[in-house]
């Protein structure tokens, strides 16, 4: 079975600095998707960024970027120029199949605190 | 925001009572899901549906049943609630093709006392 591990239960960073959240996963599949979701105190799950495993180029969305290392099964999220609104729980998630149902496997989450 | 409504948003119930949570979507998405969120576990898939009357089990399906009689509604039932089912429950929807996003509802906090 696929597993996703986030080894940092909590992280903190000064406002305007850069922080990297770690995620590793285990799979025998060659085609899959990886996601980072943000969950603010409102509890809403918000997609931050997605990565297709067959793409070598790392995904980027404004201040958010990933470092995808397929051989190492690593998928870290870098947040640049951290803002107070970035404070939230962040979940790494894996999706096995590229077609059909979005059966996501989530990591345990990392709580990110932004210090003003 | 994706048109997903979960009801109720909060519920307290007693051990042994049946509980039904409802998820309603206005997006006409084919796939619907129920996840539960617990500290230290992230979100875990309970059941999902790939069409009207078509459902399948997820990772943590014991003690739960689901039904989907209409495209827009997906019900999660706890036949006899236990304290271990105290959790936050999320409904999600997706189109199901490629890497399309799964959209989540606001969650239902269920407490079993």
PDB file of C-alpha atoms in Angstrom:
ATOM      1  CA  UNK A   1       0.000   0.000   0.000  1.00  0.00           C
ATOM      2  CA  UNK A   2       1.110   3.505  -0.688  1.00  0.00           C
ATOM      3  CA  UNK A   3       2.221   5.604   2.257  1.00  0.00           C
ATOM      4  CA  UNK A   4       3.023   9.267   2.643  1.00  0.00           C
ATOM      5  CA  UNK A   5       5.233  10.556   5.456  1.00  0.00           C
ATOM      6  CA  UNK A   6       5.659  14.100   6.683  1.00  0.00           C
ATOM      7  CA  UNK A   7       8.391  13.987   9.280  1.00  0.00           C
ATOM      8  CA  UNK A   8       7.970  17.560  10.561  1.00  0.00           C
ATOM      9  CA  UNK A   9       4.867  17.886  12.764  1.00  0.00           C
ATOM     10  CA  UNK A  10       5.543  21.603  13.242  1.00  0.00           C
ATOM     11  CA  UNK A  11       7.612  24.270  11.524  1.00  0.00           C
ATOM     12  CA  UNK A  12       7.994  27.975  12.086  1.00  0.00           C
ATOM     13  CA  UNK A  13       9.483  30.732   9.989  1.00  0.00           C
ATOM     14  CA  UNK A  14       9.920  34.477  10.154  1.00  0.00           C
ATOM     15  CA  UNK A  15       7.713  36.533   7.924  1.00  0.00           C
ATOM     16  CA  UNK A  16       9.322  37.189   4.507  1.00  0.00           C
ATOM     17  CA  UNK A  17      11.739  34.271   4.866  1.00  0.00           C
ATOM     18  CA  UNK A  18      11.729  30.940   3.039  1.00  0.00           C
ATOM     19  CA  UNK A  19      10.648  27.630   4.502  1.00  0.00           C
ATOM     20  CA  UNK A  20      10.718  24.083   3.138  1.00  0.00           C
ATOM     21  CA  UNK A  21       8.286  21.361   4.190  1.00  0.00           C
ATOM     22  CA  UNK A  22       9.332  17.759   3.647  1.00  0.00           C
ATOM     23  CA  UNK A  23       7.366  14.820   2.293  1.00  0.00           C
ATOM     24  CA  UNK A  24       8.381  11.316   1.315  1.00  0.00           C
ATOM     25  CA  UNK A  25       6.199   8.615  -0.154  1.00  0.00           C
ATOM     26  CA  UNK A  26       6.354   4.962  -0.985  1.00  0.00           C
ATOM     27  CA  UNK A  27       4.962   3.506  -4.202  1.00  0.00           C
ATOM     28  CA  UNK A  28       5.760   0.957  -6.862  1.00  0.00           C
ATOM     29  CA  UNK A  29       3.817   2.886  -9.506  1.00  0.00           C
ATOM     30  CA  UNK A  30       5.498   4.866 -12.251  1.00  0.00           C
ATOM     31  CA  UNK A  31       2.629   7.206 -13.064  1.00  0.00           C
ATOM     32  CA  UNK A  32       0.964   9.145 -10.272  1.00  0.00           C
ATOM     33  CA  UNK A  33       0.235  12.623  -8.981  1.00  0.00           C
ATOM     34  CA  UNK A  34       1.451  14.415  -5.893  1.00  0.00           C
ATOM     35  CA  UNK A  35      -0.247  17.337  -4.200  1.00  0.00           C
ATOM     36  CA  UNK A  36       0.236  19.828  -1.420  1.00  0.00           C
ATOM     37  CA  UNK A  37      -2.928  20.982   0.336  1.00  0.00           C
ATOM     38  CA  UNK A  38      -3.231  23.856   2.775  1.00  0.00           C
ATOM     39  CA  UNK A  39      -5.710  23.777   5.653  1.00  0.00           C
ATOM     40  CA  UNK A  40      -6.104  27.120   7.465  1.00  0.00           C
ATOM     41  CA  UNK A  41      -8.009  27.419  10.756  1.00  0.00           C
ATOM     42  CA  UNK A  42     -11.242  27.629   8.748  1.00  0.00           C
ATOM     43  CA  UNK A  43     -10.718  23.899   8.059  1.00  0.00           C
ATOM     44  CA  UNK A  44     -11.109  24.369   4.297  1.00  0.00           C
ATOM     45  CA  UNK A  45      -8.788  22.147   2.228  1.00  0.00           C
ATOM     46  CA  UNK A  46      -7.104  24.265  -0.432  1.00  0.00           C
ATOM     47  CA  UNK A  47      -4.962  22.860  -3.225  1.00  0.00           C
ATOM     48  CA  UNK A  48      -1.601  24.638  -3.268  1.00  0.00           C
ATOM     49  CA  UNK A  49       0.287  22.818  -5.998  1.00  0.00           C
ATOM     50  CA  UNK A  50       0.287  19.564  -7.971  1.00  0.00           C
ATOM     51  CA  UNK A  51       3.044  17.549  -9.665  1.00  0.00           C
ATOM     52  CA  UNK A  52       2.690  14.900 -12.334  1.00  0.00           C
ATOM     53  CA  UNK A  53       5.241  12.134 -11.812  1.00  0.00           C
ATOM     54  CA  UNK A  54       6.055  11.876 -15.523  1.00  0.00           C
ATOM     55  CA  UNK A  55       7.120  15.530 -15.626  1.00  0.00           C
ATOM     56  CA  UNK A  56      10.716  16.169 -14.661  1.00  0.00           C
ATOM     57  CA  UNK A  57      10.174  19.895 -14.284  1.00  0.00           C
ATOM     58  CA  UNK A  58       9.274  20.986 -10.778  1.00  0.00           C
ATOM     59  CA  UNK A  59       5.878  22.639 -10.435  1.00  0.00           C
ATOM     60  CA  UNK A  60       5.675  26.287  -9.412  1.00  0.00           C
ATOM     61  CA  UNK A  61       2.738  28.445  -8.342  1.00  0.00           C
ATOM     62  CA  UNK A  62       3.760  31.996  -7.508  1.00  0.00           C
ATOM     63  CA  UNK A  63       5.612  31.826  -4.146  1.00  0.00           C
ATOM     64  CA  UNK A  64       5.141  28.067  -3.879  1.00  0.00           C
ATOM     65  CA  UNK A  65       7.417  25.564  -5.581  1.00  0.00           C
ATOM     66  CA  UNK A  66       8.266  21.923  -5.163  1.00  0.00           C
ATOM     67  CA  UNK A  67      11.434  19.875  -5.296  1.00  0.00           C
ATOM     68  CA  UNK A  68      10.345  16.582  -6.806  1.00  0.00           C
ATOM     69  CA  UNK A  69      12.930  13.815  -6.609  1.00  0.00           C
ATOM     70  CA  UNK A  70      11.272  10.775  -8.174  1.00  0.00           C
ATOM     71  CA  UNK A  71      14.056   8.289  -7.556  1.00  0.00           C
ATOM     72  CA  UNK A  72      14.279   9.311  -3.914  1.00  0.00           C
ATOM     73  CA  UNK A  73      10.464   9.454  -3.625  1.00  0.00           C
ATOM     74  CA  UNK A  74      10.688  12.897  -2.137  1.00  0.00           C
ATOM     75  CA  UNK A  75       8.337  15.839  -2.689  1.00  0.00           C
ATOM     76  CA  UNK A  76       9.150  18.943  -0.656  1.00  0.00           C
ATOM     77  CA  UNK A  77       7.292  22.264  -0.708  1.00  0.00           C
ATOM     78  CA  UNK A  78       9.176  25.541  -0.635  1.00  0.00           C
ATOM     79  CA  UNK A  79       7.351  28.703   0.379  1.00  0.00           C
ATOM     80  CA  UNK A  80       9.225  31.878  -0.491  1.00  0.00           C
ATOM     81  CA  UNK A  81       8.618  35.292   1.053  1.00  0.00           C
ATOM     82  CA  UNK A  82       6.416  33.779   3.764  1.00  0.00           C
ATOM     83  CA  UNK A  83       3.305  35.750   4.649  1.00  0.00           C
ATOM     84  CA  UNK A  84       1.118  35.673   7.737  1.00  0.00           C
ATOM     85  CA  UNK A  85      -1.671  34.178   5.632  1.00  0.00           C
ATOM     86  CA  UNK A  86       0.500  31.147   4.933  1.00  0.00           C
ATOM     87  CA  UNK A  87       0.036  29.950   8.504  1.00  0.00           C
ATOM     88  CA  UNK A  88      -1.855  26.657   8.282  1.00  0.00           C
ATOM     89  CA  UNK A  89      -1.610  22.887   8.315  1.00  0.00           C
ATOM     90  CA  UNK A  90      -0.011  21.583   5.150  1.00  0.00           C
ATOM     91  CA  UNK A  91      -0.719  18.113   3.850  1.00  0.00           C
ATOM     92  CA  UNK A  92       1.199  16.196   1.250  1.00  0.00           C
ATOM     93  CA  UNK A  93      -0.963  13.767  -0.750  1.00  0.00           C
ATOM     94  CA  UNK A  94      -0.427  11.019  -3.304  1.00  0.00           C
ATOM     95  CA  UNK A  95      -2.820   9.831  -5.972  1.00  0.00           C
ATOM     96  CA  UNK A  96      -2.136   6.425  -7.461  1.00  0.00           C
ATOM     97  CA  UNK A  97      -4.080   6.374 -10.663  1.00  0.00           C
ATOM     98  CA  UNK A  98      -3.944   8.992 -13.341  1.00  0.00           C
ATOM     99  CA  UNK A  99      -7.464   8.142 -14.435  1.00  0.00           C
ATOM    100  CA  UNK A 100     -10.628   7.562 -12.508  1.00  0.00           C
ATOM    101  CA  UNK A 101     -11.177   8.237  -8.853  1.00  0.00           C
ATOM    102  CA  UNK A 102      -9.017  10.670  -6.886  1.00  0.00           C
ATOM    103  CA  UNK A 103      -8.240   8.275  -4.080  1.00  0.00           C
ATOM    104  CA  UNK A 104      -5.801  10.387  -2.160  1.00  0.00           C
ATOM    105  CA  UNK A 105      -3.368   9.131   0.455  1.00  0.00           C
ATOM    106  CA  UNK A 106      -2.391  11.911   2.838  1.00  0.00           C
ATOM    107  CA  UNK A 107       0.566  12.484   5.082  1.00  0.00           C
ATOM    108  CA  UNK A 108       0.142  13.364   8.734  1.00  0.00           C
ATOM    109  CA  UNK A 109       0.476  17.069   8.131  1.00  0.00           C
ATOM    110  CA  UNK A 110       2.880  19.845   9.124  1.00  0.00           C
ATOM    111  CA  UNK A 111       1.667  22.818  11.112  1.00  0.00           C
ATOM    112  CA  UNK A 112       3.350  25.978   9.823  1.00  0.00           C
ATOM    113  CA  UNK A 113       3.595  29.055  12.016  1.00  0.00           C
ATOM    114  CA  UNK A 114       4.635  32.428  10.614  1.00  0.00           C
ATOM    115  CA  UNK A 115       6.329  34.749  13.105  1.00  0.00           C
ATOM    116  CA  UNK A 116       5.835  38.486  12.433  1.00  0.00           C
TER     117      UNK A 116
ATOM    118  CA  UNK B   1     -15.584  27.881  -4.508  1.00  0.00           C
ATOM    119  CA  UNK B   2     -16.800  24.464  -5.599  1.00  0.00           C
ATOM    120  CA  UNK B   3     -20.479  23.933  -4.833  1.00  0.00           C
ATOM    121  CA  UNK B   4     -20.215  21.405  -2.022  1.00  0.00           C
ATOM    122  CA  UNK B   5     -22.406  21.553   1.043  1.00  0.00           C
ATOM    123  CA  UNK B   6     -22.018  19.271   4.031  1.00  0.00           C
ATOM    124  CA  UNK B   7     -24.712  18.921   6.648  1.00  0.00           C
ATOM    125  CA  UNK B   8     -24.738  19.114   9.531  1.00  0.00           C
ATOM    126  CA  UNK B   9     -21.564  21.107  10.219  1.00  0.00           C
ATOM    127  CA  UNK B  10     -21.432  19.987  13.829  1.00  0.00           C
ATOM    128  CA  UNK B  11     -23.073  17.099  15.629  1.00  0.00           C
ATOM    129  CA  UNK B  12     -22.893  15.514  19.046  1.00  0.00           C
ATOM    130  CA  UNK B  13     -24.413  12.079  19.396  1.00  0.00           C
ATOM    131  CA  UNK B  14     -24.478   9.226  21.856  1.00  0.00           C
ATOM    132  CA  UNK B  15     -22.711   5.920  21.508  1.00  0.00           C
ATOM    133  CA  UNK B  16     -24.842   3.341  19.757  1.00  0.00           C
ATOM    134  CA  UNK B  17     -27.064   5.764  17.863  1.00  0.00           C
ATOM    135  CA  UNK B  18     -27.209   5.898  14.054  1.00  0.00           C
ATOM    136  CA  UNK B  19     -25.860   9.009  12.361  1.00  0.00           C
ATOM    137  CA  UNK B  20     -26.123  10.161   8.757  1.00  0.00           C
ATOM    138  CA  UNK B  21     -23.976  12.875   7.226  1.00  0.00           C
ATOM    139  CA  UNK B  22     -24.963  14.429   3.937  1.00  0.00           C
ATOM    140  CA  UNK B  23     -22.876  15.793   1.115  1.00  0.00           C
ATOM    141  CA  UNK B  24     -24.565  17.778  -1.640  1.00  0.00           C
ATOM    142  CA  UNK B  25     -22.845  19.053  -4.785  1.00  0.00           C
ATOM    143  CA  UNK B  26     -24.017  21.368  -7.527  1.00  0.00           C
ATOM    144  CA  UNK B  27     -21.072  20.689  -9.882  1.00  0.00           C
ATOM    145  CA  UNK B  28     -22.345  17.467 -11.504  1.00  0.00           C
ATOM    146  CA  UNK B  29     -18.989  15.802 -10.775  1.00  0.00           C
ATOM    147  CA  UNK B  30     -18.933  12.055 -11.250  1.00  0.00           C
ATOM    148  CA  UNK B  31     -16.829  11.128  -8.232  1.00  0.00           C
ATOM    149  CA  UNK B  32     -17.627  11.785  -4.590  1.00  0.00           C
ATOM    150  CA  UNK B  33     -15.641  10.823  -1.502  1.00  0.00           C
ATOM    151  CA  UNK B  34     -15.824  10.699   2.246  1.00  0.00           C
ATOM    152  CA  UNK B  35     -12.660  11.209   4.293  1.00  0.00           C
ATOM    153  CA  UNK B  36     -12.086  11.448   8.009  1.00  0.00           C
ATOM    154  CA  UNK B  37      -9.428  13.621   9.616  1.00  0.00           C
ATOM    155  CA  UNK B  38      -7.791  12.695  12.895  1.00  0.00           C
ATOM    156  CA  UNK B  39      -4.721  14.162  14.592  1.00  0.00           C
ATOM    157  CA  UNK B  40      -1.566  12.373  13.516  1.00  0.00           C
ATOM    158  CA  UNK B  41      -3.262  10.662  10.571  1.00  0.00           C
ATOM    159  CA  UNK B  42      -4.058  13.364   8.089  1.00  0.00           C
ATOM    160  CA  UNK B  43      -7.129  12.523   6.012  1.00  0.00           C
ATOM    161  CA  UNK B  44      -8.083   8.937   5.319  1.00  0.00           C
ATOM    162  CA  UNK B  45     -10.526   7.693   2.698  1.00  0.00           C
ATOM    163  CA  UNK B  46     -13.647   5.976   4.048  1.00  0.00           C
ATOM    164  CA  UNK B  47     -15.733   5.326   0.939  1.00  0.00           C
ATOM    165  CA  UNK B  48     -16.104   6.783  -2.505  1.00  0.00           C
ATOM    166  CA  UNK B  49     -18.620   6.761  -5.332  1.00  0.00           C
ATOM    167  CA  UNK B  50     -18.017   6.651  -9.074  1.00  0.00           C
ATOM    168  CA  UNK B  51     -21.634   7.085 -10.082  1.00  0.00           C
ATOM    169  CA  UNK B  52     -25.231   6.738  -8.948  1.00  0.00           C
ATOM    170  CA  UNK B  53     -25.506   3.564  -6.870  1.00  0.00           C
ATOM    171  CA  UNK B  54     -21.818   2.785  -7.555  1.00  0.00           C
ATOM    172  CA  UNK B  55     -19.667   2.869  -4.438  1.00  0.00           C
ATOM    173  CA  UNK B  56     -16.502   1.265  -3.155  1.00  0.00           C
ATOM    174  CA  UNK B  57     -14.571   1.003   0.080  1.00  0.00           C
ATOM    175  CA  UNK B  58     -11.629   3.091   1.062  1.00  0.00           C
ATOM    176  CA  UNK B  59      -8.880   2.640   3.610  1.00  0.00           C
ATOM    177  CA  UNK B  60     -11.005   2.894   6.776  1.00  0.00           C
ATOM    178  CA  UNK B  61     -14.487   1.676   5.833  1.00  0.00           C
ATOM    179  CA  UNK B  62     -15.328  -0.525   8.834  1.00  0.00           C
ATOM    180  CA  UNK B  63     -18.373   0.789  10.689  1.00  0.00           C
ATOM    181  CA  UNK B  64     -19.483   3.024   7.828  1.00  0.00           C
ATOM    182  CA  UNK B  65     -21.885   2.653   4.927  1.00  0.00           C
ATOM    183  CA  UNK B  66     -22.674   5.007   2.064  1.00  0.00           C
ATOM    184  CA  UNK B  67     -25.380   5.569  -0.481  1.00  0.00           C
ATOM    185  CA  UNK B  68     -25.715   7.622  -3.627  1.00  0.00           C
ATOM    186  CA  UNK B  69     -29.207   7.662  -5.123  1.00  0.00           C
ATOM    187  CA  UNK B  70     -28.688  10.911  -7.040  1.00  0.00           C
ATOM    188  CA  UNK B  71     -25.637  12.420  -8.700  1.00  0.00           C
ATOM    189  CA  UNK B  72     -25.674  15.374  -6.331  1.00  0.00           C
ATOM    190  CA  UNK B  73     -26.024  13.572  -2.992  1.00  0.00           C
ATOM    191  CA  UNK B  74     -23.662  11.220  -1.173  1.00  0.00           C
ATOM    192  CA  UNK B  75     -24.649  10.021   2.289  1.00  0.00           C
ATOM    193  CA  UNK B  76     -22.360   8.599   4.953  1.00  0.00           C
ATOM    194  CA  UNK B  77     -24.020   6.507   7.663  1.00  0.00           C
ATOM    195  CA  UNK B  78     -22.646   5.326  10.963  1.00  0.00           C
ATOM    196  CA  UNK B  79     -25.010   2.499  11.829  1.00  0.00           C
ATOM    197  CA  UNK B  80     -24.079   2.481  15.520  1.00  0.00           C
ATOM    198  CA  UNK B  81     -21.744   5.291  16.439  1.00  0.00           C
ATOM    199  CA  UNK B  82     -18.708   4.588  18.622  1.00  0.00           C
ATOM    200  CA  UNK B  83     -16.320   6.951  20.370  1.00  0.00           C
ATOM    201  CA  UNK B  84     -13.588   5.973  17.901  1.00  0.00           C
ATOM    202  CA  UNK B  85     -15.670   7.593  15.173  1.00  0.00           C
ATOM    203  CA  UNK B  86     -15.330  10.997  16.775  1.00  0.00           C
ATOM    204  CA  UNK B  87     -13.627  12.905  13.988  1.00  0.00           C
ATOM    205  CA  UNK B  88     -13.921  15.597  11.363  1.00  0.00           C
ATOM    206  CA  UNK B  89     -15.512  14.256   8.198  1.00  0.00           C
ATOM    207  CA  UNK B  90     -14.831  15.744   4.799  1.00  0.00           C
ATOM    208  CA  UNK B  91     -16.721  15.232   1.599  1.00  0.00           C
ATOM    209  CA  UNK B  92     -14.871  15.764  -1.678  1.00  0.00           C
ATOM    210  CA  UNK B  93     -15.751  15.705  -5.361  1.00  0.00           C
ATOM    211  CA  UNK B  94     -13.763  15.357  -8.567  1.00  0.00           C
ATOM    212  CA  UNK B  95     -14.199  14.985 -12.279  1.00  0.00           C
ATOM    213  CA  UNK B  96     -11.846  12.025 -12.218  1.00  0.00           C
ATOM    214  CA  UNK B  97      -9.812  12.622 -15.350  1.00  0.00           C
ATOM    215  CA  UNK B  98      -6.076  13.224 -15.228  1.00  0.00           C
ATOM    216  CA  UNK B  99      -4.765  15.355 -12.418  1.00  0.00           C
ATOM    217  CA  UNK B 100      -7.915  17.334 -11.923  1.00  0.00           C
ATOM    218  CA  UNK B 101      -8.349  18.739  -8.495  1.00  0.00           C
ATOM    219  CA  UNK B 102     -10.427  17.168  -5.755  1.00  0.00           C
ATOM    220  CA  UNK B 103     -12.609  19.849  -4.163  1.00  0.00           C
ATOM    221  CA  UNK B 104     -13.416  19.539  -0.485  1.00  0.00           C
ATOM    222  CA  UNK B 105     -16.401  20.556   1.559  1.00  0.00           C
ATOM    223  CA  UNK B 106     -16.112  22.499   4.802  1.00  0.00           C
ATOM    224  CA  UNK B 107     -16.138  19.422   7.001  1.00  0.00           C
ATOM    225  CA  UNK B 108     -18.449  18.064   9.696  1.00  0.00           C
ATOM    226  CA  UNK B 109     -17.222  17.782  13.251  1.00  0.00           C
ATOM    227  CA  UNK B 110     -18.817  14.704  14.830  1.00  0.00           C
ATOM    228  CA  UNK B 111     -18.474  13.964  18.504  1.00  0.00           C
ATOM    229  CA  UNK B 112     -19.660  10.625  19.883  1.00  0.00           C
ATOM    230  CA  UNK B 113     -20.119  10.670  23.666  1.00  0.00           C
TER     231      UNK B 113
END
